[in-house]
Amino acid sequence: ASEPPMRIRLPAESLTMTINATFDAPVERVWQVWNDPRQLERWWGPPTYPATVVDHDFSPGGTVTYYMTGPEGDRPHGWWRVVAVDAPHHLQFEDGFADGDGRPDPSLPTTNCTVHLAPRDGGGTDMQVVTTFASLKAMEQLVTMGMEEGIRQALGQIDAILAG
């Protein structure tokens, strides 16, 4: 049986959410959907909340800032602090929410996100995204806010970008 194109595991005891996704494109091409801000903003938000990337510094210590525009015109802001980059196979960043001016919002939890891209036997790419939560409370808060479904919808847009 072939692997499903996307699998999300969310075991509470480990305080992690692990997403495994497969793509019919080489690793270098899949890396571009993270590394190119114009491609990143085509999928980082779910379809009803498209993202606009403002800053995109993909070096360790660099920041990525963005906002999403919702159907009612609301604009939630977010930020990444890049921890490690080993193109085109590995990316690690801290991910958080921001206020309307793009400053980190300490009232909402931050997560640590690690992305691994690896070539598949027979072609294509395996992508694993592991999100680590600071606490069970933080994990429950973000899951209640719809994080899992939002990520599923967001990642579901990557195939179209790769095909384009």
PDB file of C-alpha atoms in Angstrom:
ATOM      1  CA  ALA A   1       0.000   0.000   0.000  1.00  0.00           C
ATOM      2  CA  SER A   2       1.340   3.421  -0.844  1.00  0.00           C
ATOM      3  CA  GLU A   3       1.700   6.047   1.841  1.00  0.00           C
ATOM      4  CA  PRO A   4      -1.057   8.675   1.963  1.00  0.00           C
ATOM      5  CA  PRO A   5       0.209  12.012   0.632  1.00  0.00           C
ATOM      6  CA  MET A   6      -0.204  13.581   4.089  1.00  0.00           C
ATOM      7  CA  ARG A   7      -0.342  12.158   7.606  1.00  0.00           C
ATOM      8  CA  ILE A   8      -0.626  14.174  10.822  1.00  0.00           C
ATOM      9  CA  ARG A   9       0.109  12.687  14.244  1.00  0.00           C
ATOM     10  CA  LEU A  10      -0.585  14.636  17.427  1.00  0.00           C
ATOM     11  CA  PRO A  11       0.276  12.521  20.508  1.00  0.00           C
ATOM     12  CA  ALA A  12      -0.329  14.736  23.555  1.00  0.00           C
ATOM     13  CA  GLU A  13       2.301  13.060  25.720  1.00  0.00           C
ATOM     14  CA  SER A  14       5.137  14.050  23.373  1.00  0.00           C
ATOM     15  CA  LEU A  15       3.972  17.691  22.983  1.00  0.00           C
ATOM     16  CA  THR A  16       4.595  17.394  19.249  1.00  0.00           C
ATOM     17  CA  MET A  17       2.622  17.425  16.034  1.00  0.00           C
ATOM     18  CA  THR A  18       4.329  15.469  13.244  1.00  0.00           C
ATOM     19  CA  ILE A  19       3.267  15.907   9.642  1.00  0.00           C
ATOM     20  CA  ASN A  20       4.560  13.585   6.934  1.00  0.00           C
ATOM     21  CA  ALA A  21       3.803  14.606   3.365  1.00  0.00           C
ATOM     22  CA  THR A  22       5.045  13.374  -0.005  1.00  0.00           C
ATOM     23  CA  PHE A  23       5.459  15.359  -3.196  1.00  0.00           C
ATOM     24  CA  ASP A  24       6.163  14.401  -6.803  1.00  0.00           C
ATOM     25  CA  ALA A  25       9.015  16.873  -7.164  1.00  0.00           C
ATOM     26  CA  PRO A  26      12.716  16.794  -6.325  1.00  0.00           C
ATOM     27  CA  VAL A  27      13.964  18.019  -2.935  1.00  0.00           C
ATOM     28  CA  GLU A  28      15.457  21.194  -4.431  1.00  0.00           C
ATOM     29  CA  ARG A  29      12.082  22.115  -5.930  1.00  0.00           C
ATOM     30  CA  VAL A  30      10.132  21.440  -2.709  1.00  0.00           C
ATOM     31  CA  TRP A  31      12.686  23.534  -0.768  1.00  0.00           C
ATOM     32  CA  GLN A  32      11.676  26.519  -2.917  1.00  0.00           C
ATOM     33  CA  VAL A  33       8.155  26.580  -1.430  1.00  0.00           C
ATOM     34  CA  TRP A  34       9.845  27.473   1.886  1.00  0.00           C
ATOM     35  CA  ASN A  35      12.808  29.477   0.587  1.00  0.00           C
ATOM     36  CA  ASP A  36      11.003  31.713  -1.932  1.00  0.00           C
ATOM     37  CA  PRO A  37       8.705  34.201  -0.142  1.00  0.00           C
ATOM     38  CA  ARG A  38       6.392  34.466  -3.167  1.00  0.00           C
ATOM     39  CA  GLN A  39       5.875  30.680  -3.141  1.00  0.00           C
ATOM     40  CA  LEU A  40       5.663  30.521   0.655  1.00  0.00           C
ATOM     41  CA  GLU A  41       2.804  33.012   0.750  1.00  0.00           C
ATOM     42  CA  ARG A  42       0.838  30.901  -1.744  1.00  0.00           C
ATOM     43  CA  TRP A  43       0.460  28.096   0.804  1.00  0.00           C
ATOM     44  CA  TRP A  44       1.461  29.148   4.353  1.00  0.00           C
ATOM     45  CA  GLY A  45      -2.079  30.307   5.129  1.00  0.00           C
ATOM     46  CA  PRO A  46      -5.122  28.102   4.605  1.00  0.00           C
ATOM     47  CA  PRO A  47      -7.112  28.947   1.435  1.00  0.00           C
ATOM     48  CA  THR A  48      -9.448  31.354   3.246  1.00  0.00           C
ATOM     49  CA  TYR A  49      -6.498  33.138   4.951  1.00  0.00           C
ATOM     50  CA  PRO A  50      -3.863  33.818   2.261  1.00  0.00           C
ATOM     51  CA  ALA A  51      -0.506  34.984   3.597  1.00  0.00           C
ATOM     52  CA  THR A  52       1.540  38.017   2.650  1.00  0.00           C
ATOM     53  CA  VAL A  53       5.232  37.646   3.524  1.00  0.00           C
ATOM     54  CA  VAL A  54       6.772  40.968   4.605  1.00  0.00           C
ATOM     55  CA  ASP A  55      10.300  40.001   5.703  1.00  0.00           C
ATOM     56  CA  HIS A  56      12.061  36.798   4.670  1.00  0.00           C
ATOM     57  CA  ASP A  57      15.589  36.351   6.035  1.00  0.00           C
ATOM     58  CA  PHE A  58      16.417  32.651   5.769  1.00  0.00           C
ATOM     59  CA  SER A  59      19.692  32.800   7.692  1.00  0.00           C
ATOM     60  CA  PRO A  60      20.208  31.615  11.294  1.00  0.00           C
ATOM     61  CA  GLY A  61      18.950  34.383  13.573  1.00  0.00           C
ATOM     62  CA  GLY A  62      16.956  35.883  10.704  1.00  0.00           C
ATOM     63  CA  THR A  63      13.233  36.538  10.822  1.00  0.00           C
ATOM     64  CA  VAL A  64      10.301  35.869   8.564  1.00  0.00           C
ATOM     65  CA  THR A  65       7.278  38.098   9.211  1.00  0.00           C
ATOM     66  CA  TYR A  66       3.892  37.786   7.575  1.00  0.00           C
ATOM     67  CA  TYR A  67       0.212  38.434   7.925  1.00  0.00           C
ATOM     68  CA  MET A  68      -2.823  36.551   6.686  1.00  0.00           C
ATOM     69  CA  THR A  69      -5.912  38.247   5.321  1.00  0.00           C
ATOM     70  CA  GLY A  70      -9.154  36.604   6.366  1.00  0.00           C
ATOM     71  CA  PRO A  71     -12.517  36.614   4.592  1.00  0.00           C
ATOM     72  CA  GLU A  72     -13.768  39.413   6.867  1.00  0.00           C
ATOM     73  CA  GLY A  73     -10.658  41.506   6.227  1.00  0.00           C
ATOM     74  CA  ASP A  74      -9.078  40.552   9.567  1.00  0.00           C
ATOM     75  CA  ARG A  75      -5.287  40.365   9.472  1.00  0.00           C
ATOM     76  CA  PRO A  76      -3.629  37.980  11.931  1.00  0.00           C
ATOM     77  CA  HIS A  77       0.158  38.528  11.993  1.00  0.00           C
ATOM     78  CA  GLY A  78       2.904  35.988  12.627  1.00  0.00           C
ATOM     79  CA  TRP A  79       6.669  35.629  12.779  1.00  0.00           C
ATOM     80  CA  TRP A  80       9.423  33.043  12.550  1.00  0.00           C
ATOM     81  CA  ARG A  81      12.869  33.253  14.090  1.00  0.00           C
ATOM     82  CA  VAL A  82      15.159  31.106  11.973  1.00  0.00           C
ATOM     83  CA  VAL A  83      17.297  28.791  14.150  1.00  0.00           C
ATOM     84  CA  ALA A  84      19.064  26.605  11.569  1.00  0.00           C
ATOM     85  CA  VAL A  85      19.143  26.226   7.786  1.00  0.00           C
ATOM     86  CA  ASP A  86      20.824  23.496   5.767  1.00  0.00           C
ATOM     87  CA  ALA A  87      19.452  23.996   2.246  1.00  0.00           C
ATOM     88  CA  PRO A  88      17.731  22.137   0.717  1.00  0.00           C
ATOM     89  CA  HIS A  89      17.199  19.513   3.395  1.00  0.00           C
ATOM     90  CA  HIS A  90      16.662  21.094   6.802  1.00  0.00           C
ATOM     91  CA  LEU A  91      15.026  24.155   8.339  1.00  0.00           C
ATOM     92  CA  GLN A  92      14.338  24.929  11.988  1.00  0.00           C
ATOM     93  CA  PHE A  93      12.459  27.965  13.252  1.00  0.00           C
ATOM     94  CA  GLU A  94      10.535  29.326  16.208  1.00  0.00           C
ATOM     95  CA  ASP A  95       6.994  30.235  15.155  1.00  0.00           C
ATOM     96  CA  GLY A  96       4.755  32.738  16.910  1.00  0.00           C
ATOM     97  CA  PHE A  97       1.895  35.182  16.661  1.00  0.00           C
ATOM     98  CA  ALA A  98       2.344  38.936  16.384  1.00  0.00           C
ATOM     99  CA  ASP A  99       0.310  42.065  17.008  1.00  0.00           C
ATOM    100  CA  GLY A 100      -0.911  44.386  14.252  1.00  0.00           C
ATOM    101  CA  ASP A 101       2.511  46.040  14.064  1.00  0.00           C
ATOM    102  CA  GLY A 102       4.282  42.690  13.642  1.00  0.00           C
ATOM    103  CA  ARG A 103       5.711  42.589  17.182  1.00  0.00           C
ATOM    104  CA  PRO A 104       5.633  39.168  18.901  1.00  0.00           C
ATOM    105  CA  ASP A 105       2.466  38.673  20.966  1.00  0.00           C
ATOM    106  CA  PRO A 106       3.476  37.139  24.322  1.00  0.00           C
ATOM    107  CA  SER A 107      -0.135  36.229  25.179  1.00  0.00           C
ATOM    108  CA  LEU A 108      -0.138  33.440  22.562  1.00  0.00           C
ATOM    109  CA  PRO A 109       2.157  30.390  22.629  1.00  0.00           C
ATOM    110  CA  THR A 110       5.166  29.959  20.382  1.00  0.00           C
ATOM    111  CA  THR A 111       6.209  26.638  18.872  1.00  0.00           C
ATOM    112  CA  ASN A 112       9.434  25.209  17.540  1.00  0.00           C
ATOM    113  CA  CYS A 113       9.211  23.850  14.012  1.00  0.00           C
ATOM    114  CA  THR A 114      11.656  21.528  12.246  1.00  0.00           C
ATOM    115  CA  VAL A 115      11.355  20.715   8.543  1.00  0.00           C
ATOM    116  CA  HIS A 116      13.200  17.794   6.920  1.00  0.00           C
ATOM    117  CA  LEU A 117      13.154  17.145   3.170  1.00  0.00           C
ATOM    118  CA  ALA A 118      14.511  13.853   1.830  1.00  0.00           C
ATOM    119  CA  PRO A 119      14.518  12.246  -1.617  1.00  0.00           C
ATOM    120  CA  ARG A 120      12.073   9.365  -2.050  1.00  0.00           C
ATOM    121  CA  ASP A 121      13.084   6.069  -3.604  1.00  0.00           C
ATOM    122  CA  GLY A 122      11.859   6.252  -7.175  1.00  0.00           C
ATOM    123  CA  GLY A 123      11.661  10.054  -7.216  1.00  0.00           C
ATOM    124  CA  GLY A 124       9.858  12.778  -5.374  1.00  0.00           C
ATOM    125  CA  THR A 125      10.310  14.126  -1.857  1.00  0.00           C
ATOM    126  CA  ASP A 126       9.342  13.140   1.659  1.00  0.00           C
ATOM    127  CA  MET A 127       8.704  16.158   3.864  1.00  0.00           C
ATOM    128  CA  GLN A 128       8.456  15.878   7.628  1.00  0.00           C
ATOM    129  CA  VAL A 129       7.402  18.875   9.715  1.00  0.00           C
ATOM    130  CA  VAL A 130       7.671  18.447  13.493  1.00  0.00           C
ATOM    131  CA  THR A 131       6.101  21.143  15.653  1.00  0.00           C
ATOM    132  CA  THR A 132       7.062  21.085  19.337  1.00  0.00           C
ATOM    133  CA  PHE A 133       4.838  22.826  21.883  1.00  0.00           C
ATOM    134  CA  ALA A 134       6.126  24.498  25.047  1.00  0.00           C
ATOM    135  CA  SER A 135       3.487  22.847  27.258  1.00  0.00           C
ATOM    136  CA  LEU A 136       0.310  20.760  27.131  1.00  0.00           C
ATOM    137  CA  LYS A 137      -1.672  23.957  27.786  1.00  0.00           C
ATOM    138  CA  ALA A 138      -0.051  25.644  24.777  1.00  0.00           C
ATOM    139  CA  MET A 139      -0.690  22.576  22.629  1.00  0.00           C
ATOM    140  CA  GLU A 140      -4.358  22.421  23.641  1.00  0.00           C
ATOM    141  CA  GLN A 141      -4.778  26.168  23.033  1.00  0.00           C
ATOM    142  CA  LEU A 142      -3.367  25.980  19.487  1.00  0.00           C
ATOM    143  CA  VAL A 143      -5.262  22.796  18.605  1.00  0.00           C
ATOM    144  CA  THR A 144      -8.490  24.412  19.857  1.00  0.00           C
ATOM    145  CA  MET A 145      -7.728  27.400  17.601  1.00  0.00           C
ATOM    146  CA  GLY A 146      -7.826  24.999  14.618  1.00  0.00           C
ATOM    147  CA  MET A 147      -4.105  24.600  14.029  1.00  0.00           C
ATOM    148  CA  GLU A 148      -4.251  21.008  12.768  1.00  0.00           C
ATOM    149  CA  GLU A 149      -6.974  21.628  10.167  1.00  0.00           C
ATOM    150  CA  GLY A 150      -5.358  24.918   9.128  1.00  0.00           C
ATOM    151  CA  ILE A 151      -2.051  23.189   8.485  1.00  0.00           C
ATOM    152  CA  ARG A 152      -3.746  20.364   6.587  1.00  0.00           C
ATOM    153  CA  GLN A 153      -5.458  22.912   4.313  1.00  0.00           C
ATOM    154  CA  ALA A 154      -2.285  24.979   3.924  1.00  0.00           C
ATOM    155  CA  LEU A 155      -0.077  22.016   2.986  1.00  0.00           C
ATOM    156  CA  GLY A 156      -2.774  20.801   0.605  1.00  0.00           C
ATOM    157  CA  GLN A 157      -1.978  23.801  -1.614  1.00  0.00           C
ATOM    158  CA  ILE A 158       1.686  22.865  -2.232  1.00  0.00           C
ATOM    159  CA  ASP A 159       1.044  20.343  -5.021  1.00  0.00           C
ATOM    160  CA  ALA A 160      -0.524  23.036  -7.212  1.00  0.00           C
ATOM    161  CA  ILE A 161       2.490  25.317  -6.690  1.00  0.00           C
ATOM    162  CA  LEU A 162       4.898  22.519  -7.603  1.00  0.00           C
ATOM    163  CA  ALA A 163       2.854  21.660 -10.683  1.00  0.00           C
ATOM    164  CA  GLY A 164       2.838  25.313 -11.787  1.00  0.00           C
TER     165      GLY A 164
END
